[in-house]
Short mmCIF file of C-alpha atoms in Angstrom, two decimals:
data_model
loop_
_atom_site.label_atom_id
_atom_site.label_comp_id
_atom_site.label_asym_id
_atom_site.label_seq_id
_atom_site.Cartn_x
_atom_site.Cartn_y
_atom_site.Cartn_z
CA MET C 1 0.39 -10.94 15.40
CA ARG C 2 3.74 -9.53 13.28
CA LYS C 3 4.49 -5.69 15.00
CA ASP C 4 4.70 -5.16 10.94
CA LEU C 5 2.47 -6.38 10.12
CA MET C 6 -0.28 -4.46 12.65
CA LYS C 7 0.70 -0.79 11.13
CA ALA C 8 -1.95 -2.20 8.39
CA TYR C 9 -4.42 -1.53 11.40
CA GLU C 10 -2.57 1.46 12.38
CA THR C 11 -4.54 3.54 10.64
CA ASP C 12 -8.75 3.85 9.05
CA ALA C 13 -9.83 6.14 6.00
CA SER C 14 -9.87 9.46 7.78
CA GLN C 15 -5.73 9.31 8.03
CA LEU C 16 -5.39 8.97 11.30
CA ASN C 17 -2.30 7.04 12.90
CA GLY C 18 -2.10 5.33 15.96
CA ARG C 19 0.06 2.15 17.43
CA ALA C 20 -1.54 -1.23 18.43
CA LEU C 21 -0.50 -3.25 21.13
CA ASP C 22 -1.77 -5.96 19.10
CA VAL C 23 -4.11 -7.59 16.69
CA VAL C 24 -7.23 -10.73 16.89
CA HIS C 25 -9.31 -11.77 13.70
CA PRO C 26 -11.72 -13.77 15.51
CA LYS C 27 -13.41 -16.22 14.08
CA THR C 28 -16.95 -16.48 16.24
CA VAL C 29 -18.90 -14.88 18.46
CA MET C 30 -17.50 -17.96 21.50
CA GLU C 31 -13.65 -16.25 20.15
CA VAL C 32 -14.80 -12.77 21.07
CA ARG C 33 -16.31 -13.51 24.60
CA SER C 34 -12.52 -15.46 25.86
CA ILE C 35 -10.79 -12.34 23.99
CA VAL C 36 -12.80 -10.17 25.96
CA ALA C 37 -12.41 -11.70 28.90
CA LYS C 38 -9.02 -11.48 28.25
CA THR C 39 -7.70 -8.21 27.26
CA GLN C 40 -7.73 -4.50 29.26
CA ARG C 41 -8.40 -2.34 26.34
CA ILE C 42 -10.17 -3.31 22.86
CA VAL C 43 -11.01 -1.30 20.14
CA PRO C 44 -13.69 -2.83 17.56
CA ARG C 45 -12.99 -2.51 13.83
CA GLY C 46 -14.67 -3.63 10.55
CA ALA C 47 -14.19 -2.63 7.43
CA GLY C 48 -11.83 0.63 8.68
CA THR C 49 -14.19 2.80 6.41
CA GLY C 50 -14.82 5.78 9.38
CA LEU C 51 -13.71 9.22 8.58
CA ALA C 52 -13.54 10.50 12.19
CA GLY C 53 -11.04 7.40 13.63
CA GLY C 54 -13.20 6.14 15.29
CA CYS C 55 -11.14 2.48 14.82
CA ILE C 56 -7.68 4.06 15.78
CA PRO C 57 -6.09 1.92 18.09
CA LEU C 58 -3.99 4.89 20.63
CA ASN C 59 -0.63 5.00 22.47
CA GLY C 60 0.36 1.18 21.82
CA LEU C 61 -2.21 0.04 24.56
CA ASP C 62 -5.02 -0.84 22.63
CA VAL C 63 -5.39 -4.40 21.46
CA VAL C 64 -7.52 -4.26 17.81
CA LEU C 65 -10.24 -6.59 17.91
CA ASP C 66 -10.82 -7.05 14.14
CA LEU C 67 -14.34 -8.49 13.06
CA SER C 68 -14.16 -8.80 9.86
CA LYS C 69 -14.52 -12.82 10.03
CA LEU C 70 -17.66 -12.29 11.33
CA ASN C 71 -18.96 -12.62 8.53
CA GLY C 72 -21.62 -15.43 8.56
CA ILE C 73 -25.21 -14.56 7.26
CA GLY C 74 -27.70 -16.35 9.32
CA SER C 75 -30.88 -18.06 9.97
CA PHE C 76 -33.76 -16.20 7.58
CA ASP C 77 -37.48 -15.53 8.21
CA LYS C 78 -38.76 -14.88 4.75
CA GLU C 79 -42.51 -14.47 6.92
CA ARG C 80 -41.15 -12.27 9.55
CA ARG C 81 -39.25 -10.15 6.41
CA THR C 82 -35.62 -10.26 9.54
CA ILE C 83 -32.30 -11.47 9.04
CA GLU C 84 -29.39 -12.64 10.94
CA VAL C 85 -25.83 -11.31 10.79
CA GLY C 86 -22.65 -11.39 11.77
CA ALA C 87 -21.83 -7.96 12.44
CA GLY C 88 -18.69 -8.42 9.96
CA VAL C 89 -20.81 -8.94 6.83
CA ILE C 90 -20.00 -6.51 3.92
CA LEU C 91 -23.07 -4.51 2.74
CA ASP C 92 -23.37 -5.65 -0.69
CA ASP C 93 -23.09 -9.48 0.15
CA LEU C 94 -25.98 -8.94 2.13
CA GLN C 95 -27.46 -7.21 -0.36
CA ILE C 96 -26.71 -9.95 -3.01
CA CYS C 97 -27.95 -12.91 -0.80
CA LEU C 98 -31.80 -10.64 -0.43
CA ALA C 99 -31.99 -9.78 -3.83
CA ARG C 100 -31.91 -13.99 -4.38
CA ASN C 101 -35.16 -13.80 -2.20
CA GLY C 102 -37.13 -11.09 -3.36
CA LEU C 103 -36.82 -8.84 -0.63
CA GLU C 104 -33.62 -5.50 0.44
CA PHE C 105 -32.32 -3.75 3.42
CA PRO C 106 -33.13 -0.08 3.08
CA ILE C 107 -30.05 1.26 3.96
CA ASN C 108 -27.51 2.47 1.22
CA ILE C 109 -24.53 4.31 1.70
CA LEU C 110 -21.65 5.87 -0.26
CA ASN C 111 -19.13 2.79 0.41
CA HIS C 112 -22.05 -0.19 0.42
CA ASN C 113 -19.00 -2.86 -0.97
CA VAL C 114 -16.95 -2.31 1.76
CA CYS C 115 -18.26 -0.98 4.71
CA THR C 116 -19.41 -3.55 7.27
CA VAL C 117 -22.65 -3.81 8.96
CA GLY C 118 -21.75 -4.22 12.26
CA GLY C 119 -19.47 -0.85 11.72
CA MET C 120 -22.88 0.77 9.91
CA ILE C 121 -25.22 0.34 13.28
CA ALA C 122 -21.36 1.91 15.75
CA THR C 123 -21.73 4.68 13.96
CA ASP C 124 -25.74 4.60 12.91
CA VAL C 125 -25.61 5.44 9.42
CA GLY C 126 -28.38 7.18 7.90
CA GLY C 127 -27.12 7.37 3.96
CA SER C 128 -28.63 8.27 1.11
CA ARG C 129 -32.35 6.73 1.61
CA MET C 130 -32.68 8.20 4.73
CA VAL C 131 -35.17 10.95 4.56
CA LYS C 132 -37.82 7.81 3.77
CA TYR C 133 -36.03 5.03 5.93
CA GLY C 134 -34.00 6.98 8.60
CA LYS C 135 -31.36 5.59 10.29
CA ILE C 136 -29.98 1.62 10.44
CA SER C 137 -31.33 1.51 14.23
CA ASN C 138 -34.88 1.83 12.62
CA TRP C 139 -34.77 -1.35 10.99
CA ILE C 140 -32.62 -4.05 13.81
CA LYS C 141 -34.79 -6.03 15.79
CA TRP C 142 -31.66 -6.88 18.43
CA ILE C 143 -28.21 -7.07 18.37
CA ASP C 144 -26.09 -9.05 20.26
CA VAL C 145 -23.15 -7.33 22.37
CA VAL C 146 -19.94 -8.41 24.53
CA ASP C 147 -20.04 -6.60 27.75
CA GLY C 148 -16.76 -5.51 29.07
CA TYR C 149 -16.14 -9.03 30.89
CA GLY C 150 -16.88 -11.20 27.95
CA ASN C 151 -20.30 -11.67 28.50
CA LEU C 152 -22.98 -11.92 25.94
CA HIS C 153 -26.34 -10.05 26.20
CA ARG C 154 -28.92 -9.61 23.61
CA LYS C 155 -30.61 -6.10 23.27
CA GLY C 156 -34.03 -4.82 22.03
CA VAL C 157 -35.24 -2.21 20.69
CA THR C 158 -35.74 0.05 24.00
CA GLU C 159 -32.52 -0.85 25.17
CA LEU C 160 -30.24 -0.15 21.53
CA SER C 161 -29.85 3.39 22.36
CA ASP C 162 -27.01 2.45 24.43
CA TYR C 163 -24.93 1.21 21.65
CA VAL C 164 -26.21 1.79 17.95
CA GLY C 165 -24.32 5.19 16.75
CA MET C 166 -21.63 4.68 20.12
CA GLU C 167 -18.96 3.61 18.04
CA GLY C 168 -18.17 1.69 19.82
CA ILE C 169 -16.93 2.33 23.59
CA THR C 170 -20.41 0.45 25.10
CA GLY C 171 -19.31 -2.47 23.64
CA VAL C 172 -18.94 -5.54 21.09
CA ILE C 173 -22.00 -5.53 18.23
CA VAL C 174 -20.66 -9.26 17.32
CA ARG C 175 -24.27 -10.25 15.70
CA VAL C 176 -27.42 -8.25 14.42
CA CYS C 177 -31.52 -9.04 13.34
CA LEU C 178 -32.16 -6.94 10.54
CA LYS C 179 -35.44 -5.96 9.62
CA LEU C 180 -35.67 -6.47 6.04
CA LEU C 181 -39.09 -5.22 3.17
CA PRO C 182 -39.40 -6.06 0.03
CA LEU C 183 -37.38 -5.29 -2.97
CA LYS C 184 -38.40 -2.41 -5.11
CA LYS C 185 -38.47 -1.48 -8.69
CA ARG C 186 -36.94 2.61 -8.47
CA THR C 187 -37.07 5.48 -10.73
CA ALA C 188 -34.99 8.49 -10.90
CA SER C 189 -34.51 12.09 -11.97
CA LEU C 190 -31.68 14.35 -12.81
CA MET C 191 -32.50 17.94 -12.15
CA LYS C 192 -31.15 21.03 -12.94
CA VAL C 193 -31.22 23.72 -10.05
CA GLU C 194 -30.84 27.14 -11.19
CA ASN C 195 -29.61 28.93 -7.41
CA SER C 196 -29.90 27.64 -3.93
CA GLU C 197 -33.02 28.55 -3.02
CA LYS C 198 -34.91 26.78 -5.52
CA VAL C 199 -33.33 24.07 -4.73
CA VAL C 200 -34.47 24.59 -1.13
CA SER C 201 -38.00 24.98 -2.52
CA ILE C 202 -38.37 22.07 -4.45
CA VAL C 203 -36.25 20.23 -1.68
CA ARG C 204 -39.79 21.02 0.92
CA ASP C 205 -42.17 19.69 -2.11
CA LEU C 206 -39.99 17.06 -2.67
CA LYS C 207 -39.86 15.37 1.10
CA ARG C 208 -44.15 15.18 1.11
CA ASN C 209 -43.49 12.94 -1.93
CA LEU C 210 -43.89 9.84 0.09
CA ASN C 211 -42.29 7.76 -3.04
CA VAL C 212 -38.94 9.77 -2.61
CA SER C 213 -36.49 7.95 -1.03
CA MET C 214 -33.42 9.20 -1.85
CA ILE C 215 -32.81 13.41 -2.40
CA GLU C 216 -29.42 14.07 -3.33
CA PHE C 217 -27.40 17.04 -3.74
CA LEU C 218 -24.76 18.10 -6.28
CA ASP C 219 -23.41 21.95 -6.46
CA LYS C 220 -21.52 22.93 -8.88
CA LYS C 221 -18.52 22.31 -8.56
CA ILE C 222 -19.36 18.15 -8.56
CA SER C 223 -21.81 18.73 -11.24
CA VAL C 224 -19.13 19.29 -13.74
CA GLY C 225 -15.82 16.94 -12.36
CA MET C 226 -20.40 14.68 -13.49
CA GLY C 227 -19.96 15.72 -16.58
CA LEU C 228 -22.89 17.21 -15.93
CA ILE C 229 -23.35 21.27 -17.09
CA GLU C 230 -22.28 24.31 -14.60
CA ASP C 231 -25.13 23.97 -12.72
CA TYR C 232 -26.99 22.63 -8.95
CA HIS C 233 -28.43 19.19 -9.50
CA LEU C 234 -30.54 17.49 -7.43
CA ILE C 235 -30.33 13.79 -7.88
CA VAL C 236 -34.09 11.98 -6.95
CA GLU C 237 -35.48 8.44 -6.08
CA TYR C 238 -38.31 8.05 -6.13
CA GLU C 239 -40.15 4.36 -5.58
CA ASP C 240 -42.74 4.29 -8.00
CA ASN C 241 -42.84 5.26 -11.71
CA SER C 242 -42.81 8.83 -11.07
CA GLY C 243 -38.64 9.33 -12.27
CA LEU C 244 -37.81 9.81 -15.97
CA LEU C 245 -35.16 7.56 -15.86
CA LYS C 246 -36.33 3.98 -15.61
CA GLY C 247 -34.02 0.78 -16.13
CA ARG C 248 -30.36 1.08 -17.54
CA GLU C 249 -30.58 5.07 -16.92
CA TYR C 250 -31.54 4.68 -13.43
CA GLU C 251 -28.31 2.33 -12.47
CA GLU C 252 -26.74 4.80 -14.75
CA LEU C 253 -27.80 7.76 -12.45
CA MET C 254 -26.52 5.74 -9.29
CA GLU C 255 -23.77 4.59 -10.52
CA MET C 256 -22.73 8.12 -11.79
CA ARG C 257 -24.03 8.84 -7.44
CA ASN C 258 -21.80 6.41 -6.62
CA ARG C 259 -18.23 8.12 -8.31
CA ILE C 260 -18.91 11.01 -6.58
CA TYR C 261 -17.11 10.32 -3.53
CA SER C 262 -14.06 8.86 -5.85
CA PHE C 263 -14.01 11.76 -7.76
CA VAL C 264 -14.15 13.90 -5.03
CA VAL C 265 -10.85 12.55 -3.32
CA GLY C 266 -9.12 11.90 -6.53
CA GLY C 267 -9.25 15.76 -7.04
CA SER C 268 -7.30 15.79 -3.60
CA HIS C 269 -10.69 16.98 -1.54
CA VAL C 270 -9.32 13.66 0.92
CA ARG C 271 -11.18 15.63 4.22
CA ILE C 272 -14.68 15.30 3.76
CA GLU C 273 -17.19 16.47 6.59
CA ASP C 274 -20.60 15.40 7.64
CA LEU C 275 -22.57 18.52 9.20
CA LYS C 276 -26.36 18.63 9.99
CA ILE C 277 -28.36 21.91 9.00
CA MET C 278 -32.27 22.69 8.46
CA THR C 279 -33.18 22.90 5.26
CA ASP C 280 -34.00 26.72 5.18
CA ARG C 281 -30.13 27.36 6.08
CA PHE C 282 -29.09 25.86 3.36
CA VAL C 283 -28.70 28.94 1.60
CA LYS C 284 -26.38 30.83 3.64
CA LEU C 285 -24.25 28.13 4.01
CA ILE C 286 -23.83 26.79 0.33
CA THR C 287 -23.03 30.87 -0.24
CA TRP C 288 -20.45 31.06 2.12
CA LEU C 289 -19.09 28.15 1.23
CA GLU C 290 -18.28 29.21 -2.15
CA SER C 291 -17.22 31.93 -1.04
CA VAL C 292 -14.25 29.79 0.10
CA GLY C 293 -14.34 27.43 -3.23
CA ILE C 294 -15.00 24.34 -0.69
CA PRO C 295 -17.26 21.44 -3.05
CA ILE C 296 -20.12 20.33 -2.11
CA PHE C 297 -22.24 17.62 -2.24
CA GLY C 298 -25.19 15.34 0.20
CA HIS C 299 -28.43 13.93 1.02
CA ILE C 300 -29.95 17.28 1.32
CA GLY C 301 -33.56 15.60 1.77
CA VAL C 302 -32.41 15.49 5.23
CA GLY C 303 -30.04 18.20 5.76
CA ILE C 304 -26.89 15.98 6.11
CA LEU C 305 -24.35 17.44 3.41
CA HIS C 306 -20.63 16.96 3.30
CA PRO C 307 -18.44 19.54 2.33
CA CYS C 308 -14.76 17.99 0.73
CA PHE C 309 -11.70 20.11 2.27
CA ASN C 310 -8.68 19.74 0.06
CA ARG C 311 -5.45 19.82 2.37
CA ASN C 312 -4.96 24.32 1.83
CA GLN C 313 -8.91 24.32 2.65
CA GLU C 314 -8.90 22.58 6.39
CA LYS C 315 -7.70 26.05 7.95
CA TYR C 316 -11.65 26.58 7.24
CA ILE C 317 -13.20 23.53 8.84
CA PRO C 318 -12.88 24.86 12.76
CA GLU C 319 -14.71 28.18 11.08
CA MET C 320 -17.42 26.25 9.38
CA MET C 321 -18.27 24.39 13.08
CA LYS C 322 -18.61 27.86 14.41
CA PHE C 323 -20.58 28.59 11.38
CA VAL C 324 -22.83 25.72 11.01
CA LYS C 325 -23.83 26.18 15.08
CA LYS C 326 -24.40 29.77 14.53
CA LEU C 327 -27.38 27.77 12.17
CA GLY C 328 -28.32 26.12 14.79
CA GLY C 329 -27.10 23.04 12.82
CA GLN C 330 -24.59 20.16 14.41
CA ILE C 331 -21.48 18.93 13.71
CA SER C 332 -21.34 15.78 12.90
CA GLY C 333 -24.58 14.24 10.42
CA GLU C 334 -23.45 10.50 10.41
CA TYR C 335 -20.43 9.94 10.09
CA GLY C 336 -19.01 9.76 13.84
CA ILE C 337 -17.28 11.65 16.60
CA GLY C 338 -14.52 9.48 16.71
CA ILE C 339 -11.06 10.80 17.67
CA LEU C 340 -11.09 13.90 15.06
CA LYS C 341 -14.24 16.24 16.51
CA ILE C 342 -13.70 14.66 20.18
CA ASN C 343 -13.15 18.40 21.68
CA LEU C 344 -16.49 19.51 19.54
CA VAL C 345 -18.43 17.41 21.33
CA ASP C 346 -21.22 19.72 23.60
CA MET C 347 -20.67 19.43 27.54
CA ASN C 348 -24.34 18.56 28.28
CA ASP C 349 -23.36 15.51 25.66
CA LYS C 350 -20.24 14.59 26.92
CA LYS C 351 -22.32 14.30 30.32
CA ILE C 352 -24.70 11.95 28.92
CA LEU C 353 -22.12 9.46 26.88
CA ILE C 354 -19.76 9.22 30.72
CA ASN C 355 -23.16 8.31 32.34
CA VAL C 356 -23.86 6.09 29.66
CA LYS C 357 -19.84 4.90 29.18
CA LYS C 358 -19.91 4.13 32.98
CA ARG C 359 -23.13 2.07 32.72
CA THR C 360 -22.38 -0.55 29.94
CA ASP C 361 -18.64 -0.30 30.55
CA PRO C 362 -17.93 -0.20 34.12
CA LEU C 363 -14.22 -1.81 33.59
CA ASN C 364 -13.39 1.12 30.38
CA LYS C 365 -12.50 -1.73 28.18
CA PHE C 366 -13.92 -0.14 24.90
CA ASN C 367 -12.96 2.53 22.57
CA VAL C 368 -10.93 4.29 25.37
CA GLY C 369 -10.25 8.28 24.78
CA LYS C 370 -13.02 8.12 21.60
CA VAL C 371 -15.99 10.50 21.28
CA ILE C 372 -15.95 11.82 25.40
CA MET B 1 24.90 -17.53 -13.60
CA ILE B 2 21.97 -14.50 -12.76
CA LEU B 3 19.37 -17.17 -13.18
CA LEU B 4 21.49 -18.95 -10.26
CA ASN B 5 22.10 -15.52 -8.39
CA VAL B 6 17.96 -15.42 -8.70
CA LEU B 7 17.02 -18.41 -7.66
CA GLU B 8 19.65 -17.32 -4.31
CA GLY B 9 17.98 -14.74 -3.86
CA MET B 10 14.24 -15.92 -3.43
CA MET B 11 16.29 -18.84 -0.90
CA GLY B 12 18.07 -16.32 0.90
CA LYS B 13 20.62 -17.70 0.63
CA HIS B 14 22.95 -15.67 -0.94
CA LYS B 15 25.33 -12.52 -0.16
CA VAL B 16 23.35 -9.29 -1.01
CA SER B 17 25.70 -7.42 -2.00
CA GLU B 18 26.07 -3.59 -2.87
CA ALA B 19 24.91 -3.21 -5.43
CA ASP B 20 21.99 -5.13 -4.75
CA LYS B 21 21.43 -2.85 -1.97
CA ILE B 22 21.03 0.41 -3.36
CA GLU B 23 18.95 -1.99 -6.06
CA ALA B 24 16.34 -2.47 -3.49
CA ASN B 25 16.60 0.89 -1.65
CA ASN B 26 16.11 2.54 -5.09
CA LEU B 27 12.73 0.25 -5.42
CA MET B 28 11.75 1.20 -2.74
CA GLU B 29 11.82 4.72 -3.15
CA GLU B 30 9.88 3.88 -6.26
CA VAL B 31 6.92 2.10 -4.49
CA VAL B 32 6.96 4.98 -1.68
CA GLU B 33 6.62 7.10 -4.63
CA ILE B 34 3.70 5.06 -6.42
CA LEU B 35 1.81 4.68 -3.22
CA GLU B 36 1.78 8.01 -1.88
CA PRO B 37 -1.54 9.45 -3.28
CA CYS B 38 -3.36 6.25 -1.06
CA ILE B 39 -5.72 7.82 1.07
CA LYS B 40 -6.85 4.94 2.59
CA CYS B 41 -10.36 5.37 1.77
CA GLY B 42 -10.14 1.03 1.55
CA MET B 43 -12.52 0.85 -1.10
CA CYS B 44 -9.31 -1.65 -3.15
CA LYS B 45 -11.14 -3.88 0.10
CA SER B 46 -14.10 -4.68 -2.08
CA LEU B 47 -12.62 -6.70 -5.28
CA CYS B 48 -9.75 -8.14 -3.97
CA PRO B 49 -10.43 -11.62 -4.57
CA VAL B 50 -7.52 -11.86 -1.44
CA PHE B 51 -8.67 -9.79 1.45
CA ARG B 52 -13.25 -11.36 -0.37
CA VAL B 53 -11.30 -15.05 1.26
CA LEU B 54 -8.66 -14.00 4.55
CA ARG B 55 -11.11 -10.73 5.47
CA GLU B 56 -7.77 -9.77 7.22
CA GLU B 57 -6.49 -6.05 6.94
CA GLN B 58 -2.91 -6.69 6.16
CA VAL B 59 -3.51 -8.47 2.92
CA SER B 60 -5.87 -6.12 1.46
CA PRO B 61 -4.14 -3.91 -0.82
CA ARG B 62 -4.38 -1.02 0.83
CA GLY B 63 -3.25 -2.97 4.54
CA LYS B 64 0.23 -3.90 1.59
CA ALA B 65 0.20 0.13 0.83
CA ILE B 66 0.48 1.11 4.35
CA ILE B 67 3.01 -1.83 4.61
CA LEU B 68 4.59 -1.13 1.84
CA SER B 69 5.20 2.89 2.62
CA GLU B 70 7.20 2.18 5.66
CA LYS B 71 9.36 0.71 3.74
CA ILE B 72 8.75 -2.52 5.32
CA LEU B 73 9.28 -5.59 3.11
CA ASP B 74 7.02 -9.03 4.93
CA LYS B 75 5.99 -11.84 2.78
CA VAL B 76 2.28 -10.17 2.68
CA VAL B 77 3.66 -8.66 -0.55
CA PHE B 78 3.25 -12.28 -2.02
CA GLU B 79 0.29 -12.60 -1.10
CA CYS B 80 -1.76 -10.90 -4.17
CA THR B 81 -2.95 -11.74 -7.66
CA LEU B 82 -2.02 -9.33 -9.00
CA CYS B 83 -5.87 -8.78 -10.80
CA LYS B 84 -5.36 -5.27 -10.90
CA GLY B 85 -9.40 -5.39 -9.01
CA CYS B 86 -8.33 -2.21 -6.53
CA GLU B 87 -6.44 -0.46 -9.37
CA GLN B 88 -10.06 -0.23 -10.52
CA GLU B 89 -12.21 0.89 -7.63
CA CYS B 90 -9.28 3.30 -6.25
CA PRO B 91 -10.39 6.90 -6.74
CA SER B 92 -6.41 7.88 -6.13
CA ASP B 93 -6.17 5.67 -9.18
CA VAL B 94 -3.10 4.56 -7.33
CA LYS B 95 -0.97 1.78 -9.06
CA VAL B 96 -1.27 -1.16 -6.25
CA CYS B 97 0.36 -4.37 -8.42
CA ASP B 98 3.37 -2.05 -9.74
CA ALA B 99 4.13 -1.27 -5.68
CA ILE B 100 3.70 -4.48 -5.08
CA LEU B 101 6.13 -5.83 -8.20
CA LYS B 102 8.38 -3.81 -7.52
CA GLY B 103 8.69 -4.84 -3.43
CA ARG B 104 8.35 -8.42 -4.54
CA GLU B 105 11.82 -7.72 -6.43
CA ALA B 106 13.18 -5.53 -3.46
CA MET B 107 12.78 -8.53 -1.49
CA VAL B 108 14.98 -10.99 -3.77
CA LEU B 109 17.38 -9.35 -3.99
CA ARG B 110 18.21 -8.43 -0.33
CA GLY B 111 17.30 -12.06 -0.10
CA LYS B 112 14.36 -12.59 1.17
CA GLY B 113 12.84 -14.14 -1.16
CA LEU B 114 9.63 -16.79 -1.36
CA LYS B 115 11.06 -20.16 -1.19
CA SER B 116 8.75 -21.98 -2.93
CA ASP B 117 9.85 -19.73 -5.58
CA ALA B 118 12.97 -20.57 -5.97
CA GLU B 119 11.44 -23.87 -6.18
CA ARG B 120 9.44 -23.44 -9.23
CA VAL B 121 11.63 -21.69 -11.71
CA ARG B 122 14.96 -24.32 -10.55
CA GLU B 123 11.85 -26.80 -11.73
CA VAL B 124 11.34 -25.07 -15.10
CA TRP B 125 14.68 -24.70 -15.54
CA LYS B 126 15.09 -27.55 -15.06
CA GLY B 127 12.33 -29.44 -16.90
CA GLY B 128 11.28 -26.98 -19.54
CA ASN B 129 7.64 -27.03 -16.23
CA PHE B 130 6.99 -26.64 -12.90
CA PHE B 131 7.05 -30.42 -12.11
CA GLY B 132 11.08 -30.22 -13.60
CA LYS B 133 9.85 -33.66 -15.62
CA ARG B 134 10.47 -33.14 -19.37
CA ASP B 135 7.92 -35.71 -20.23
#
């Protein structure tokens, strides 16, 4: 690829910058295998929408392996409810194809219209329906992975943990078999909540209801931005008729939820974190965030929250990380570690990750300098 | 005469004058200014018909924005339908198509325009249509 054009691959949604040696666009798994076998250092890339810099090439030594062209939607087993797809398939394209057959893939994330299946697996995303369906790793039957020698391996459920959520440091995910569900008719409710203590008690009650598939939290600032009154709000999605908003009204509420990211980013809060805390610690966290004026939204049902920082507020991030750790939470719930949070990884976790990396990538080829 | 200059600019034949260089530089400054709010989130890719077909980052609106922000004048800016789908999805309200148009203008002024465009303009000039024939 021409050097000038490689600039497009030297950054992603994290806005960090790197330098690439080259960029390749394989169209088939065979091409991926031959490229991997011949290349010294590889950075696999999906849609480049990661917020931790996981697909940024470093020091002009990395070859970017853009998997967007592996976008084939393959054999489809309606009886077993599984589908084989390439790593470069965009989630919305997959959902459209499945909806025609009365099925759906239950994982749903905010940038569903651009994110690729490979990237979602590499970061083990959960998304808004995590409270019912968990993370994407629960919905994978097998994955095809290319190792450092260019060999293709099929990894079943027992070996998934070596690749899912590893941000591409252990191999290149090229094809996956996903588990599906029958297409569901959903309803939703929008709840106004006066204070954070009430938020916690409502969320606790909702989590006991097996038909609740989404509990999203909006703080006062984001509520106002979405055209609601200045109070906390919960968006609750049901998989039965319990919700008050149905049909067109339900779709409008979901469209509003999809606009949260645009609103936050459009208001120059470009650094979005993905911390995870236990629901009962939420009150302390939101009190602290409100004291420094940081807006927050997120999947409160599973404790993953997204505080949004503008350039002037970025100085509060280390302080917040310390606070989250003190509350017994995690610094990264779903965006991954990438380059951005590499110094915040716990030493014990790092040792485990290094062992997995040595075992799966002995040539130290994949995504060097990330996560560990 | 002006048309001839434009045609030569498109063909890359005419000698780039100092005035053209200054105008092209000014245009590129405007391009950088338009693209400054871009946060590189990539949401623009979802509605881009060119990216949906070619699936390469450099032809996506984000890719072109990154390239143009670096003041790189590459033929990739011509790979856009100017449909403004990207602008519809952009959370920062970046006018990508305006930047691309100005980028194209700067390329023509620098004599880096597309030959095929020049030929098309010539045919229109000759015959009033793309085929250069009156009938």
